[in-house]
GROMACS .gro file of C-alpha atoms in nm:
model
  279
    1MET     CA    1   0.000   0.000   0.000
    2GLY     CA    2   0.138   0.338  -0.100
    3LEU     CA    3   0.112   0.667   0.086
    4LYS     CA    4  -0.164   0.793  -0.141
    5ASP     CA    5  -0.383   0.496  -0.044
    6PHE     CA    6  -0.416   0.632   0.309
    7PHE     CA    7  -0.602   0.933   0.169
    8VAL     CA    8  -0.839   0.742  -0.058
    9GLU     CA    9  -1.204   0.790   0.036
   10THR     CA   10  -1.378   0.457   0.093
   11ARG     CA   11  -1.742   0.355   0.107
   12SER     CA   12  -1.884   0.115   0.358
   13MET     CA   13  -2.188  -0.108   0.409
   14GLU     CA   14  -2.352  -0.219   0.727
   15PRO     CA   15  -2.391  -0.599   0.742
   16GLU     CA   16  -2.765  -0.572   0.677
   17GLU     CA   17  -2.699  -0.359   0.367
   18ALA     CA   18  -2.443  -0.614   0.246
   19ARG     CA   19  -2.689  -0.901   0.294
   20LYS     CA   20  -2.950  -0.706   0.098
   21PHE     CA   21  -2.701  -0.638  -0.181
   22ILE     CA   22  -2.603  -1.007  -0.201
   23ARG     CA   23  -2.968  -1.112  -0.192
   24GLU     CA   24  -3.060  -0.883  -0.480
   25HIS     CA   25  -2.768  -0.962  -0.713
   26ASP     CA   26  -2.695  -1.275  -0.913
   27GLU     CA   27  -2.404  -1.497  -0.817
   28GLY     CA   28  -2.096  -1.408  -1.018
   29ALA     CA   29  -2.212  -1.048  -1.070
   30TYR     CA   30  -2.002  -0.917  -0.779
   31THR     CA   31  -1.697  -1.015  -0.576
   32LEU     CA   32  -1.715  -1.096  -0.206
   33LEU     CA   33  -1.358  -1.073  -0.080
   34ASP     CA   34  -1.227  -1.210   0.250
   35VAL     CA   35  -0.888  -1.061   0.344
   36ARG     CA   36  -0.830  -1.257   0.664
   37GLN     CA   37  -0.574  -1.535   0.704
   38PRO     CA   38  -0.636  -1.890   0.574
   39ALA     CA   39  -0.690  -2.033   0.924
   40GLU     CA   40  -0.961  -1.771   0.992
   41TYR     CA   41  -1.126  -1.844   0.658
   42ALA     CA   42  -1.125  -2.218   0.727
   43GLU     CA   43  -1.289  -2.166   1.066
   44TYR     CA   44  -1.588  -1.982   0.916
   45ARG     CA   45  -1.664  -1.740   0.631
   46ILE     CA   46  -1.950  -1.574   0.446
   47PRO     CA   47  -2.064  -1.824   0.179
   48GLY     CA   48  -1.902  -1.773  -0.159
   49ALA     CA   49  -1.626  -1.543  -0.035
   50LYS     CA   50  -1.297  -1.544  -0.221
   51LEU     CA   51  -0.992  -1.556   0.007
   52ILE     CA   52  -0.696  -1.328  -0.058
   53PRO     CA   53  -0.516  -1.242   0.269
   54LEU     CA   54  -0.438  -0.873   0.302
   55PRO     CA   55  -0.058  -0.923   0.286
   56GLU     CA   56  -0.100  -1.096  -0.053
   57LEU     CA   57  -0.358  -0.862  -0.201
   58ALA     CA   58  -0.129  -0.617  -0.380
   59ASP     CA   59   0.035  -0.903  -0.569
   60SER     CA   60  -0.290  -1.083  -0.646
   61LEU     CA   61  -0.499  -0.815  -0.816
   62GLU     CA   62  -0.509  -1.016  -1.140
   63LEU     CA   63  -0.736  -1.263  -0.958
   64LEU     CA   64  -1.006  -0.995  -0.922
   65ASP     CA   65  -1.226  -0.812  -1.171
   66PRO     CA   66  -1.192  -0.435  -1.123
   67ASP     CA   67  -1.519  -0.375  -1.309
   68LYS     CA   68  -1.728  -0.577  -1.064
   69THR     CA   69  -1.861  -0.435  -0.741
   70THR     CA   70  -1.636  -0.566  -0.464
   71LEU     CA   71  -1.749  -0.619  -0.104
   72VAL     CA   72  -1.456  -0.664   0.135
   73TYR     CA   73  -1.460  -0.799   0.488
   74CYS     CA   74  -1.224  -0.922   0.760
   75ALA     CA   75  -1.280  -1.002   1.129
   76VAL     CA   76  -1.389  -0.658   1.254
   77GLY     CA   77  -1.347  -0.423   0.957
   78LYS     CA   78  -0.995  -0.287   0.998
   79ARG     CA   79  -0.801  -0.504   0.755
   80SER     CA   80  -1.084  -0.480   0.505
   81LEU     CA   81  -1.074  -0.100   0.526
   82ALA     CA   82  -0.707  -0.110   0.428
   83ALA     CA   83  -0.788  -0.355   0.150
   84ALA     CA   84  -1.069  -0.134   0.019
   85LYS     CA   85  -0.833   0.164   0.007
   86LEU     CA   86  -0.577  -0.040  -0.182
   87LEU     CA   87  -0.831  -0.162  -0.439
   88ILE     CA   88  -0.975   0.184  -0.499
   89GLY     CA   89  -0.623   0.321  -0.537
   90ARG     CA   90  -0.558   0.055  -0.804
   91GLY     CA   91  -0.859   0.158  -1.012
   92PHE     CA   92  -1.131  -0.079  -0.892
   93ARG     CA   93  -1.463   0.072  -0.994
   94GLU     CA   94  -1.683   0.018  -0.686
   95VAL     CA   95  -1.557  -0.112  -0.352
   96TYR     CA   96  -1.736  -0.137  -0.017
   97ASN     CA   97  -1.597  -0.227   0.324
   98ILE     CA   98  -1.841  -0.435   0.533
   99GLU     CA   99  -1.846  -0.258   0.869
  100GLY     CA  100  -1.782  -0.470   1.174
  101GLY     CA  101  -1.651  -0.757   0.963
  102ILE     CA  102  -1.770  -1.112   0.998
  103ARG     CA  103  -1.813  -1.070   1.373
  104ALA     CA  104  -2.105  -0.837   1.297
  105TRP     CA  105  -2.246  -1.072   1.035
  106GLN     CA  106  -2.561  -1.245   1.158
  107GLY     CA  107  -2.639  -1.451   0.849
  108GLY     CA  108  -2.536  -1.808   0.772
  109VAL     CA  109  -2.166  -1.883   0.752
  110ALA     CA  110  -1.976  -2.169   0.593
  111LYS     CA  111  -1.714  -2.368   0.781
  112GLY     CA  112  -1.423  -2.595   0.707
  113PRO     CA  113  -1.111  -2.579   0.492
  114ARG     CA  114  -1.128  -2.527   0.121
  115GLU     CA  115  -1.058  -2.895   0.060
  116LEU     CA  116  -1.375  -3.002   0.245
  117ALA     CA  117  -1.573  -3.218   0.001
  118LEU     CA  118  -1.339  -3.133  -0.285
  119TYR     CA  119  -1.338  -3.502  -0.376
  120LEU     CA  120  -1.702  -3.467  -0.472
  121LEU     CA  121  -1.618  -3.272  -0.786
  122ARG     CA  122  -1.245  -3.322  -0.838
  123GLY     CA  123  -1.195  -3.444  -1.192
  124ALA     CA  124  -1.571  -3.429  -1.250
  125PHE     CA  125  -1.620  -3.086  -1.396
  126THR     CA  126  -1.867  -3.180  -1.665
  127VAL     CA  127  -2.216  -3.035  -1.637
  128LYS     CA  128  -2.359  -3.382  -1.591
  129ASP     CA  129  -2.127  -3.472  -1.304
  130VAL     CA  130  -2.181  -3.139  -1.128
  131VAL     CA  131  -2.559  -3.179  -1.126
  132GLN     CA  132  -2.530  -3.544  -1.023
  133SER     CA  133  -2.314  -3.439  -0.727
  134ALA     CA  134  -2.571  -3.174  -0.633
  135TYR     CA  135  -2.843  -3.439  -0.647
  136HIS     CA  136  -2.657  -3.672  -0.411
  137MET     CA  137  -2.584  -3.391  -0.164
  138GLU     CA  138  -2.947  -3.281  -0.156
  139ARG     CA  139  -3.066  -3.639  -0.121
  140GLY     CA  140  -2.824  -3.696   0.165
  141LEU     CA  141  -2.959  -3.397   0.355
  142ALA     CA  142  -3.320  -3.509   0.306
  143ALA     CA  143  -3.229  -3.850   0.448
  144PHE     CA  144  -3.042  -3.679   0.732
  145TYR     CA  145  -3.349  -3.485   0.846
  146SER     CA  146  -3.576  -3.788   0.804
  147GLY     CA  147  -3.337  -4.003   1.006
  148LEU     CA  148  -3.324  -3.751   1.290
  149ALA     CA  149  -3.704  -3.719   1.282
  150ASP     CA  150  -3.736  -4.093   1.338
  151LYS     CA  151  -3.539  -4.054   1.660
  152ALA     CA  152  -3.690  -3.723   1.778
  153GLU     CA  153  -3.835  -3.741   2.127
  154SER     CA  154  -4.077  -3.447   2.106
  155PRO     CA  155  -4.359  -3.401   1.850
  156GLU     CA  156  -4.252  -3.038   1.795
  157LEU     CA  157  -3.895  -3.135   1.705
  158LYS     CA  158  -4.015  -3.423   1.488
  159ASN     CA  159  -4.247  -3.189   1.297
  160ALA     CA  160  -3.968  -2.934   1.240
  161LEU     CA  161  -3.737  -3.204   1.106
  162LEU     CA  162  -4.002  -3.349   0.875
  163LYS     CA  163  -4.073  -3.002   0.736
  164LEU     CA  164  -3.706  -2.957   0.651
  165ALA     CA  165  -3.697  -3.303   0.494
  166GLY     CA  166  -3.985  -3.186   0.277
  167VAL     CA  167  -3.791  -2.873   0.178
  168GLU     CA  168  -3.499  -3.091   0.068
  169ASP     CA  169  -3.737  -3.311  -0.133
  170ARG     CA  170  -3.835  -2.998  -0.324
  171HIS     CA  171  -3.466  -2.914  -0.376
  172ILE     CA  172  -3.415  -3.262  -0.520
  173ALA     CA  173  -3.706  -3.208  -0.760
  174LEU     CA  174  -3.546  -2.880  -0.878
  175VAL     CA  175  -3.211  -3.050  -0.941
  176LEU     CA  176  -3.382  -3.334  -1.130
  177GLN     CA  177  -3.566  -3.080  -1.345
  178LEU     CA  178  -3.240  -2.898  -1.418
  179TYR     CA  179  -3.082  -3.232  -1.516
  180GLU     CA  180  -3.369  -3.312  -1.750
  181ASP     CA  181  -3.373  -2.961  -1.900
  182MET     CA  182  -3.008  -3.010  -1.998
  183GLY     CA  183  -3.106  -3.314  -2.202
  184PHE     CA  184  -3.005  -3.591  -1.964
  185ASP     CA  185  -3.220  -3.887  -1.862
  186PRO     CA  186  -3.335  -3.829  -1.500
  187GLN     CA  187  -3.343  -4.207  -1.455
  188ASP     CA  188  -2.964  -4.228  -1.462
  189ILE     CA  189  -2.885  -3.948  -1.215
  190GLY     CA  190  -2.833  -4.195  -0.932
  191SER     CA  191  -2.965  -4.496  -0.747
  192ALA     CA  192  -3.045  -4.588  -0.389
  193ASN     CA  193  -2.710  -4.766  -0.370
  194ASP     CA  194  -2.508  -4.448  -0.428
  195PRO     CA  195  -2.316  -4.315  -0.125
  196GLN     CA  196  -2.522  -4.055   0.059
  197VAL     CA  197  -2.327  -3.732   0.092
  198MET     CA  198  -2.426  -3.418   0.278
  199GLU     CA  199  -2.419  -3.069   0.133
  200GLY     CA  200  -2.121  -2.994   0.357
  201GLY     CA  201  -1.931  -3.286   0.206
  202LEU     CA  202  -1.929  -3.534   0.494
  203SER     CA  203  -2.100  -3.870   0.475
  204LEU     CA  204  -2.458  -3.897   0.598
  205GLN     CA  205  -2.355  -4.109   0.894
  206GLU     CA  206  -2.077  -3.867   0.992
  207MET     CA  207  -2.315  -3.572   0.990
  208MET     CA  208  -2.582  -3.756   1.185
  209ASP     CA  209  -2.328  -3.865   1.445
  210GLN     CA  210  -2.204  -3.507   1.485
  211ALA     CA  211  -2.549  -3.346   1.492
  212ARG     CA  212  -2.746  -3.591   1.703
  213GLU     CA  213  -2.632  -3.441   2.034
  214SER     CA  214  -2.665  -3.079   1.927
  215ILE     CA  215  -3.010  -3.086   1.761
  216ARG     CA  216  -3.262  -3.083   2.043
  217THR     CA  217  -3.507  -2.803   1.959
  218PRO     CA  218  -3.674  -2.660   1.645
  219LEU     CA  219  -3.435  -2.365   1.667
  220ASP     CA  220  -3.142  -2.609   1.660
  221VAL     CA  221  -3.293  -2.769   1.349
  222ILE     CA  222  -3.325  -2.435   1.170
  223GLY     CA  223  -2.974  -2.333   1.272
  224SER     CA  224  -2.835  -2.658   1.132
  225GLY     CA  225  -3.032  -2.607   0.813
  226MET     CA  226  -2.881  -2.259   0.773
  227MET     CA  227  -2.534  -2.404   0.822
  228PHE     CA  228  -2.588  -2.674   0.557
  229GLU     CA  229  -2.732  -2.430   0.303
  230ALA     CA  230  -2.442  -2.191   0.365
  231GLN     CA  231  -2.197  -2.478   0.312
  232ALA     CA  232  -2.363  -2.574  -0.016
  233MET     CA  233  -2.372  -2.217  -0.149
  234ASP     CA  234  -2.007  -2.173  -0.057
  235LEU     CA  235  -1.913  -2.503  -0.222
  236TYR     CA  236  -2.081  -2.417  -0.552
  237MET     CA  237  -1.943  -2.062  -0.556
  238ARG     CA  238  -1.587  -2.175  -0.492
  239PHE     CA  239  -1.603  -2.448  -0.755
  240SER     CA  240  -1.740  -2.196  -1.004
  241GLU     CA  241  -1.412  -2.006  -0.959
  242GLU     CA  242  -1.209  -2.319  -1.037
  243THR     CA  243  -1.358  -2.418  -1.371
  244ASN     CA  244  -1.285  -2.263  -1.708
  245ASP     CA  245  -1.589  -2.431  -1.864
  246GLU     CA  246  -1.847  -2.154  -1.897
  247THR     CA  247  -2.137  -2.402  -1.913
  248VAL     CA  248  -2.029  -2.568  -1.590
  249LYS     CA  249  -1.972  -2.228  -1.431
  250ALA     CA  250  -2.324  -2.120  -1.523
  251VAL     CA  251  -2.475  -2.435  -1.369
  252LEU     CA  252  -2.272  -2.393  -1.049
  253LEU     CA  253  -2.381  -2.030  -1.018
  254THR     CA  254  -2.742  -2.135  -1.074
  255LEU     CA  255  -2.713  -2.393  -0.795
  256ALA     CA  256  -2.546  -2.134  -0.569
  257GLY     CA  257  -2.834  -1.896  -0.637
  258GLU     CA  258  -3.085  -2.164  -0.534
  259GLU     CA  259  -2.895  -2.227  -0.210
  260LYS     CA  260  -2.896  -1.852  -0.141
  261LYS     CA  261  -3.277  -1.852  -0.170
  262HIS     CA  262  -3.295  -2.149   0.066
  263LEU     CA  263  -3.067  -1.973   0.315
  264GLU     CA  264  -3.292  -1.667   0.309
  265ALA     CA  265  -3.596  -1.887   0.374
  266PHE     CA  266  -3.422  -2.041   0.674
  267ALA     CA  267  -3.343  -1.692   0.806
  268ILE     CA  268  -3.714  -1.607   0.796
  269LEU     CA  269  -3.795  -1.931   0.978
  270MET     CA  270  -3.532  -1.852   1.239
  271GLU     CA  271  -3.679  -1.507   1.297
  272LYS     CA  272  -4.030  -1.647   1.341
  273ALA     CA  273  -3.914  -1.928   1.570
  274THR     CA  274  -3.713  -1.686   1.785
  275ARG     CA  275  -4.010  -1.453   1.825
  276LYS     CA  276  -4.233  -1.747   1.916
  277ARG     CA  277  -3.989  -1.862   2.183
  278GLN     CA  278  -3.968  -1.510   2.326
  279GLY     CA  279  -4.344  -1.510   2.364
   0.00000   0.00000   0.00000
């Protein structure tokens, strides 16, 4: 960063403004930039964020599109402010610093290192394989909720889990329709013998084992749903950055857009459930 960058005027967004911006814009139409360190990014991040640590930013500008609106965040907003100044000083058209950073972010976040579930799509970057992978992840989550519902002790928790299983069934139908619209036979997308994989990339059994002790109330169910949708959106967005096949990229961005809608629906459910609990 040069001396002149300290005097560059920057614009900022409150977290709620940033969520509204992301909600109203198509995936791939803007850049969401995380300038924290890799360990921070792996712990949790806003879904779809591209990681370029602040110390590496000046030498990595070719990885960004200066003509796209860029939203920058860090932990609390200080590193991202410096990053925003640097980008504006290098000719980026429209840059916003997300005030308060990810600590002020109340939406869903994605977790885990970049390699989480990478095996799902590694070497399988054809349109057909991408949609098949999406189908198996959605099917795994539907089975996850149904399996937990079978073991739920309270009728209220069982009902919440079955509702989310129903939501995932609708997701599966959307993926199947996308598969068919692309000219593939929906009968060959998968079988009951295929390994069941969660949207976060772990096996169905692994996720159920991890979640069984932490999902005890309807609010827990909704919170877990938000986490899974955030993971899926993040997965599709990051893979869209890795492929040079424009058809595959378009499908991945479409799937990411669907997950964003699902995440917003979960946020509404969370708000209603919280108000109900508060009386």
